């Protein structure tokens, strides 16, 4: 594709419009500068066989640039820095590079609609209609519907009962390879019970117990570690688990790590040097003061190993 007619987005812009482009060294920045979107590599201290210069398009907390919370092309890394993000004539969000094109949002909009992709302060990237007066209309696609290994406030774990779309997390392959790994975390969609389930290659690895009185029966610590508002929603349209922070200056996240553990962290935004505090996974504490799974834990695996089992 010829990009000579495309214009670069502004240095602090939160929206990519049709006809604009985000090159490898450029970013979108959410309105309050909480999140950034751009290209990055995972190469620090890496000496393995996989290309350390692979490039990914992702979103991260501005204050924590080395910890992406969402990756657009986790299973299709770019071999170099030739990548650019665009919105094509059909309203699809795409990554273009020397090797071809990677579709990020596969939703075609109605002909004639102007479309923009905005990075919100929630960390959600939304593709939506742009009216002639510059105001925004309906959302066609959002990154919150396609999480990687991190659950942010407002994201869902569950299922859309109308479309069958499932919201779930999947671990990285290794510390240097963010491709879809061995573990998945989601709501027990197939079993029909109100509980969280970690599966390993399709087999149940851990379950939280049913949701009752605001916590999970077998894993009450999951909802007790930090001050978060947890909820389980079930109606004719959807069934999902979600959470929200109780304070507007705290920014939590859940991460499904390489060992299938749920790691909860909190960024306090009003500190001079914001730091992550607190982490857990579920049920028993080990010497690192993280909580480990009792059921069939995967021991003897280094964090740098590719989790293919």
Tab-separated table of C-alpha atoms in Angstrom:
chain	number	residue	atom	x	y	z
A	1	UNK	CA	0.000	0.000	0.000
A	2	UNK	CA	1.234	3.491	-0.847
A	3	UNK	CA	1.436	5.734	2.227
A	4	UNK	CA	2.582	8.953	0.551
A	5	UNK	CA	-0.903	10.441	0.960
A	6	UNK	CA	-1.182	9.505	4.650
A	7	UNK	CA	-0.455	12.048	7.367
A	8	UNK	CA	1.140	11.354	10.738
A	9	UNK	CA	-0.948	11.577	13.908
A	10	UNK	CA	-0.114	14.343	16.369
A	11	UNK	CA	2.414	13.680	19.116
A	12	UNK	CA	-0.262	13.627	21.839
A	13	UNK	CA	-3.279	12.604	19.792
A	14	UNK	CA	-5.692	10.007	21.184
A	15	UNK	CA	-7.378	9.256	17.847
A	16	UNK	CA	-6.276	7.766	14.536
A	17	UNK	CA	-8.485	8.893	11.646
A	18	UNK	CA	-8.841	7.468	8.158
A	19	UNK	CA	-6.099	9.000	6.065
A	20	UNK	CA	-3.715	9.172	9.035
A	21	UNK	CA	-0.964	6.766	10.020
A	22	UNK	CA	0.917	5.679	13.150
A	23	UNK	CA	4.468	4.702	12.254
A	24	UNK	CA	6.717	2.479	14.349
A	25	UNK	CA	8.105	5.350	16.408
A	26	UNK	CA	4.769	7.163	16.941
A	27	UNK	CA	2.018	6.722	19.570
A	28	UNK	CA	-1.554	7.369	20.500
A	29	UNK	CA	-1.881	8.827	24.009
A	30	UNK	CA	-5.181	8.708	25.888
A	31	UNK	CA	-6.757	12.048	26.850
A	32	UNK	CA	-5.396	12.075	30.418
A	33	UNK	CA	-2.113	10.394	29.362
A	34	UNK	CA	-2.932	7.258	31.365
A	35	UNK	CA	-2.319	4.863	28.447
A	36	UNK	CA	-0.225	4.789	25.294
A	37	UNK	CA	-0.507	2.711	22.135
A	38	UNK	CA	2.428	1.982	19.869
A	39	UNK	CA	4.956	-0.539	18.604
A	40	UNK	CA	7.467	-2.202	20.926
A	41	UNK	CA	9.938	-5.091	21.237
A	42	UNK	CA	10.540	-7.569	24.062
A	43	UNK	CA	14.292	-7.925	23.931
A	44	UNK	CA	15.893	-6.848	27.221
A	45	UNK	CA	18.369	-9.482	28.397
A	46	UNK	CA	17.167	-12.057	25.879
A	47	UNK	CA	19.605	-14.529	24.285
A	48	UNK	CA	17.279	-17.249	22.977
A	49	UNK	CA	16.629	-18.494	19.434
A	50	UNK	CA	13.619	-16.257	18.729
A	51	UNK	CA	14.224	-12.909	17.016
A	52	UNK	CA	14.555	-10.386	19.871
A	53	UNK	CA	13.743	-7.538	17.496
A	54	UNK	CA	10.217	-8.746	16.723
A	55	UNK	CA	7.824	-5.807	16.879
A	56	UNK	CA	4.340	-5.787	18.385
A	57	UNK	CA	1.544	-3.235	18.491
A	58	UNK	CA	0.296	-2.825	22.035
A	59	UNK	CA	-1.182	-0.695	24.798
A	60	UNK	CA	0.517	0.004	28.114
A	61	UNK	CA	0.191	2.252	31.169
A	62	UNK	CA	2.224	5.369	30.336
A	63	UNK	CA	4.139	5.022	33.616
A	64	UNK	CA	4.883	1.312	33.026
A	65	UNK	CA	6.046	1.109	29.380
A	66	UNK	CA	7.643	-2.329	29.726
A	67	UNK	CA	4.401	-4.091	30.723
A	68	UNK	CA	1.864	-4.184	27.857
A	69	UNK	CA	-1.749	-4.719	28.882
A	70	UNK	CA	-2.954	-5.568	25.355
A	71	UNK	CA	-1.245	-6.718	22.160
A	72	UNK	CA	-2.857	-6.540	18.725
A	73	UNK	CA	-0.565	-8.978	16.902
A	74	UNK	CA	0.636	-11.287	19.684
A	75	UNK	CA	0.663	-14.314	17.360
A	76	UNK	CA	1.872	-12.419	14.280
A	77	UNK	CA	4.994	-10.441	15.252
A	78	UNK	CA	6.642	-8.104	12.770
A	79	UNK	CA	10.260	-8.957	11.885
A	80	UNK	CA	11.343	-5.315	11.740
A	81	UNK	CA	10.275	-1.715	12.343
A	82	UNK	CA	8.428	-1.278	9.033
A	83	UNK	CA	5.003	-1.552	10.657
A	84	UNK	CA	2.359	1.173	10.495
A	85	UNK	CA	-1.181	1.328	11.831
A	86	UNK	CA	-3.937	2.567	9.505
A	87	UNK	CA	-7.697	2.464	9.003
A	88	UNK	CA	-8.535	1.315	5.491
A	89	UNK	CA	-11.357	2.497	3.240
A	90	UNK	CA	-13.733	-0.091	4.752
A	91	UNK	CA	-13.119	1.074	8.314
A	92	UNK	CA	-10.887	-1.872	9.250
A	93	UNK	CA	-7.954	-1.256	11.565
A	94	UNK	CA	-4.816	-2.792	10.029
A	95	UNK	CA	-1.073	-3.103	10.543
A	96	UNK	CA	0.828	-2.692	7.286
A	97	UNK	CA	4.461	-3.792	6.977
A	98	UNK	CA	6.938	-4.917	4.331
A	99	UNK	CA	5.633	-8.492	4.539
A	100	UNK	CA	1.982	-7.638	3.996
A	101	UNK	CA	-1.045	-6.659	6.060
A	102	UNK	CA	-2.358	-7.793	9.464
A	103	UNK	CA	-6.014	-7.097	10.217
A	104	UNK	CA	-6.627	-5.917	13.788
A	105	UNK	CA	-10.367	-5.196	13.600
A	106	UNK	CA	-12.233	-7.307	11.077
A	107	UNK	CA	-15.456	-5.291	11.108
A	108	UNK	CA	-16.408	-3.488	7.914
A	109	UNK	CA	-18.431	-0.323	8.402
A	110	UNK	CA	-21.183	0.991	6.164
A	111	UNK	CA	-19.955	2.647	3.000
A	112	UNK	CA	-19.520	6.380	3.395
A	113	UNK	CA	-18.990	6.333	7.158
A	114	UNK	CA	-15.983	8.180	8.523
A	115	UNK	CA	-14.201	6.122	11.153
A	116	UNK	CA	-11.692	6.853	13.904
A	117	UNK	CA	-9.812	4.683	16.404
A	118	UNK	CA	-9.559	6.292	19.853
A	119	UNK	CA	-7.464	5.187	22.821
A	120	UNK	CA	-9.613	5.833	25.899
A	121	UNK	CA	-8.380	6.501	29.438
A	122	UNK	CA	-9.746	3.068	30.376
A	123	UNK	CA	-7.121	1.466	28.107
A	124	UNK	CA	-9.793	0.474	25.585
A	125	UNK	CA	-9.080	1.103	21.892
A	126	UNK	CA	-12.400	1.752	20.152
A	127	UNK	CA	-13.143	1.980	16.431
A	128	UNK	CA	-16.200	4.192	16.016
A	129	UNK	CA	-18.102	6.405	13.630
A	130	UNK	CA	-17.058	10.048	13.292
A	131	UNK	CA	-19.787	12.532	12.379
A	132	UNK	CA	-19.250	15.504	10.121
A	133	UNK	CA	-19.099	17.873	13.093
A	134	UNK	CA	-16.293	15.839	14.658
A	135	UNK	CA	-18.418	14.129	17.309
A	136	UNK	CA	-18.309	10.355	17.723
A	137	UNK	CA	-21.071	7.865	17.041
A	138	UNK	CA	-21.499	4.160	17.618
A	139	UNK	CA	-18.650	1.750	18.357
A	140	UNK	CA	-17.940	-0.849	15.648
A	141	UNK	CA	-15.098	-2.668	17.439
A	142	UNK	CA	-13.154	-2.451	20.722
A	143	UNK	CA	-9.964	-4.018	22.048
A	144	UNK	CA	-11.698	-4.876	25.354
A	145	UNK	CA	-13.516	-7.631	23.463
A	146	UNK	CA	-10.194	-9.270	22.582
A	147	UNK	CA	-8.011	-9.315	25.729
A	148	UNK	CA	-4.600	-10.961	25.805
A	149	UNK	CA	-3.203	-11.908	29.241
A	150	UNK	CA	-4.440	-8.867	31.211
A	151	UNK	CA	-7.891	-7.969	32.557
A	152	UNK	CA	-8.363	-4.240	33.116
A	153	UNK	CA	-11.302	-2.620	34.923
A	154	UNK	CA	-14.295	-2.702	32.597
A	155	UNK	CA	-13.108	-5.779	30.703
A	156	UNK	CA	-15.208	-8.926	30.915
A	157	UNK	CA	-14.626	-12.638	31.480
A	158	UNK	CA	-17.616	-14.534	30.156
A	159	UNK	CA	-19.753	-14.918	27.056
A	160	UNK	CA	-22.042	-12.878	24.822
A	161	UNK	CA	-25.100	-15.131	24.674
A	162	UNK	CA	-26.368	-13.483	21.473
A	163	UNK	CA	-23.209	-13.874	19.381
A	164	UNK	CA	-21.383	-16.656	21.243
A	165	UNK	CA	-18.276	-14.486	21.569
A	166	UNK	CA	-16.193	-15.504	24.604
A	167	UNK	CA	-14.132	-13.088	26.694
A	168	UNK	CA	-11.092	-14.797	28.214
A	169	UNK	CA	-7.411	-14.314	28.995
A	170	UNK	CA	-4.570	-16.462	27.688
A	171	UNK	CA	-1.038	-16.540	29.065
A	172	UNK	CA	2.122	-15.699	27.140
A	173	UNK	CA	4.263	-18.489	25.687
A	174	UNK	CA	7.292	-17.202	27.627
A	175	UNK	CA	8.652	-13.981	29.082
A	176	UNK	CA	9.994	-13.049	25.646
A	177	UNK	CA	7.180	-14.455	23.494
A	178	UNK	CA	3.720	-12.933	24.055
A	179	UNK	CA	1.982	-15.403	21.725
A	180	UNK	CA	-1.008	-17.358	23.053
A	181	UNK	CA	0.266	-19.798	25.673
A	182	UNK	CA	-0.899	-22.903	27.507
A	183	UNK	CA	-3.253	-21.339	30.070
A	184	UNK	CA	-6.620	-19.631	29.730
A	185	UNK	CA	-8.742	-17.847	32.328
A	186	UNK	CA	-12.460	-17.323	31.882
A	187	UNK	CA	-15.914	-17.835	33.303
A	188	UNK	CA	-17.190	-21.413	33.331
A	189	UNK	CA	-19.189	-20.997	30.116
A	190	UNK	CA	-19.535	-24.679	29.183
A	191	UNK	CA	-20.312	-25.929	32.689
A	192	UNK	CA	-22.883	-23.240	33.307
A	193	UNK	CA	-21.677	-22.477	36.850
A	194	UNK	CA	-20.838	-19.029	38.172
A	195	UNK	CA	-17.138	-19.605	38.734
A	196	UNK	CA	-13.800	-18.710	37.225
A	197	UNK	CA	-11.787	-21.480	35.605
A	198	UNK	CA	-8.125	-21.687	34.603
A	199	UNK	CA	-7.642	-24.298	31.906
A	200	UNK	CA	-4.431	-25.775	30.562
A	201	UNK	CA	-4.637	-26.943	26.960
A	202	UNK	CA	-8.407	-27.319	27.333
A	203	UNK	CA	-8.349	-29.212	30.641
A	204	UNK	CA	-9.483	-27.630	33.897
A	205	UNK	CA	-6.445	-26.696	35.968
A	206	UNK	CA	-8.090	-24.643	38.729
A	207	UNK	CA	-11.552	-23.350	39.613
A	208	UNK	CA	-12.608	-20.602	42.001
A	209	UNK	CA	-15.784	-22.162	43.307
A	210	UNK	CA	-19.167	-20.569	42.652
A	211	UNK	CA	-19.855	-16.861	43.086
A	212	UNK	CA	-21.784	-16.317	46.304
A	213	UNK	CA	-22.343	-13.220	48.438
A	214	UNK	CA	-19.771	-11.171	46.553
A	215	UNK	CA	-16.887	-13.657	46.515
A	216	UNK	CA	-15.833	-17.024	45.145
A	217	UNK	CA	-16.554	-19.991	47.397
A	218	UNK	CA	-13.164	-21.724	47.117
A	219	UNK	CA	-11.068	-18.592	46.534
A	220	UNK	CA	-12.310	-15.679	48.649
A	221	UNK	CA	-8.876	-14.023	48.473
A	222	UNK	CA	-9.413	-13.353	44.775
A	223	UNK	CA	-11.877	-10.589	45.639
A	224	UNK	CA	-10.417	-9.564	48.998
A	225	UNK	CA	-6.802	-8.609	48.272
A	226	UNK	CA	-7.385	-5.063	46.987
A	227	UNK	CA	-10.216	-2.558	47.220
A	228	UNK	CA	-12.022	-3.397	43.994
A	229	UNK	CA	-15.684	-3.620	43.121
A	230	UNK	CA	-16.377	-7.081	41.698
A	231	UNK	CA	-19.583	-8.139	40.011
A	232	UNK	CA	-21.064	-11.063	38.132
A	233	UNK	CA	-23.707	-10.153	35.537
A	234	UNK	CA	-26.094	-12.711	34.067
A	235	UNK	CA	-29.006	-11.862	31.774
A	236	UNK	CA	-30.465	-12.933	28.431
A	237	UNK	CA	-27.773	-11.085	26.483
A	238	UNK	CA	-24.559	-11.880	28.324
A	239	UNK	CA	-22.947	-13.514	31.308
A	240	UNK	CA	-19.695	-12.148	32.632
A	241	UNK	CA	-17.432	-11.345	35.578
A	242	UNK	CA	-15.866	-7.895	35.839
A	243	UNK	CA	-14.408	-5.444	38.334
A	244	UNK	CA	-13.805	-1.736	38.868
A	245	UNK	CA	-11.546	0.334	41.156
A	246	UNK	CA	-13.110	2.026	44.162
A	247	UNK	CA	-10.793	5.057	43.878
A	248	UNK	CA	-10.150	7.179	40.794
A	249	UNK	CA	-6.413	7.418	41.530
A	250	UNK	CA	-5.793	3.662	41.492
A	251	UNK	CA	-5.328	1.603	38.345
A	252	UNK	CA	-5.426	-2.158	38.944
A	253	UNK	CA	-4.866	-5.052	36.596
A	254	UNK	CA	-5.220	-8.817	36.608
A	255	UNK	CA	-2.631	-10.859	34.738
A	256	UNK	CA	-2.660	-14.563	33.891
A	257	UNK	CA	0.997	-15.514	34.228
A	258	UNK	CA	3.097	-18.261	32.662
A	259	UNK	CA	2.279	-20.751	35.439
A	260	UNK	CA	-1.475	-20.246	35.175
A	261	UNK	CA	-1.658	-17.986	38.222
A	262	UNK	CA	-3.764	-14.858	38.548
A	263	UNK	CA	-1.498	-11.967	39.461
A	264	UNK	CA	-3.217	-8.820	40.693
A	265	UNK	CA	-1.339	-5.516	40.718
A	266	UNK	CA	-2.166	-1.917	41.494
A	267	UNK	CA	-0.704	1.296	40.104
A	268	UNK	CA	-1.189	4.315	42.343
A	269	UNK	CA	-1.280	7.236	39.940
A	270	UNK	CA	-0.796	10.086	42.388
A	271	UNK	CA	2.645	8.991	43.556
A	272	UNK	CA	5.736	10.827	42.314
A	273	UNK	CA	7.104	7.546	40.999
A	274	UNK	CA	4.089	5.221	40.559
A	275	UNK	CA	4.800	1.627	41.527
A	276	UNK	CA	2.935	-1.655	41.366
A	277	UNK	CA	1.922	-2.960	44.775
A	278	UNK	CA	0.414	-6.263	45.853
A	279	UNK	CA	0.125	-9.461	43.837
A	280	UNK	CA	-1.528	-12.823	44.217
A	281	UNK	CA	-2.720	-15.816	42.278
A	282	UNK	CA	-4.953	-18.243	44.245
A	283	UNK	CA	-4.924	-20.298	47.295
A	284	UNK	CA	-1.550	-20.932	48.981
A	285	UNK	CA	1.218	-18.439	49.664
A	286	UNK	CA	4.785	-19.333	48.830
A	287	UNK	CA	8.034	-17.725	49.947
A	288	UNK	CA	7.697	-14.970	47.334
A	289	UNK	CA	4.406	-13.976	48.965
A	290	UNK	CA	2.464	-14.758	45.849
A	291	UNK	CA	-0.402	-17.150	46.032
A	292	UNK	CA	0.063	-20.390	44.140
A	293	UNK	CA	-2.394	-22.939	42.844
A	294	UNK	CA	-2.799	-26.131	44.838
A	295	UNK	CA	-4.259	-28.118	41.974
A	296	UNK	CA	-1.621	-29.690	39.689
A	297	UNK	CA	0.883	-26.821	39.758
A	298	UNK	CA	3.399	-26.713	36.949
A	299	UNK	CA	6.723	-26.844	38.788
A	300	UNK	CA	10.262	-27.048	37.427
A	301	UNK	CA	9.500	-24.732	34.524
A	302	UNK	CA	11.622	-21.657	34.061
A	303	UNK	CA	9.808	-18.425	33.296
A	304	UNK	CA	11.826	-18.091	30.099
A	305	UNK	CA	10.663	-21.465	28.789
A	306	UNK	CA	8.091	-21.608	26.031
A	307	UNK	CA	4.919	-23.022	27.557
A	308	UNK	CA	3.827	-25.477	24.874
A	309	UNK	CA	2.696	-28.335	27.094
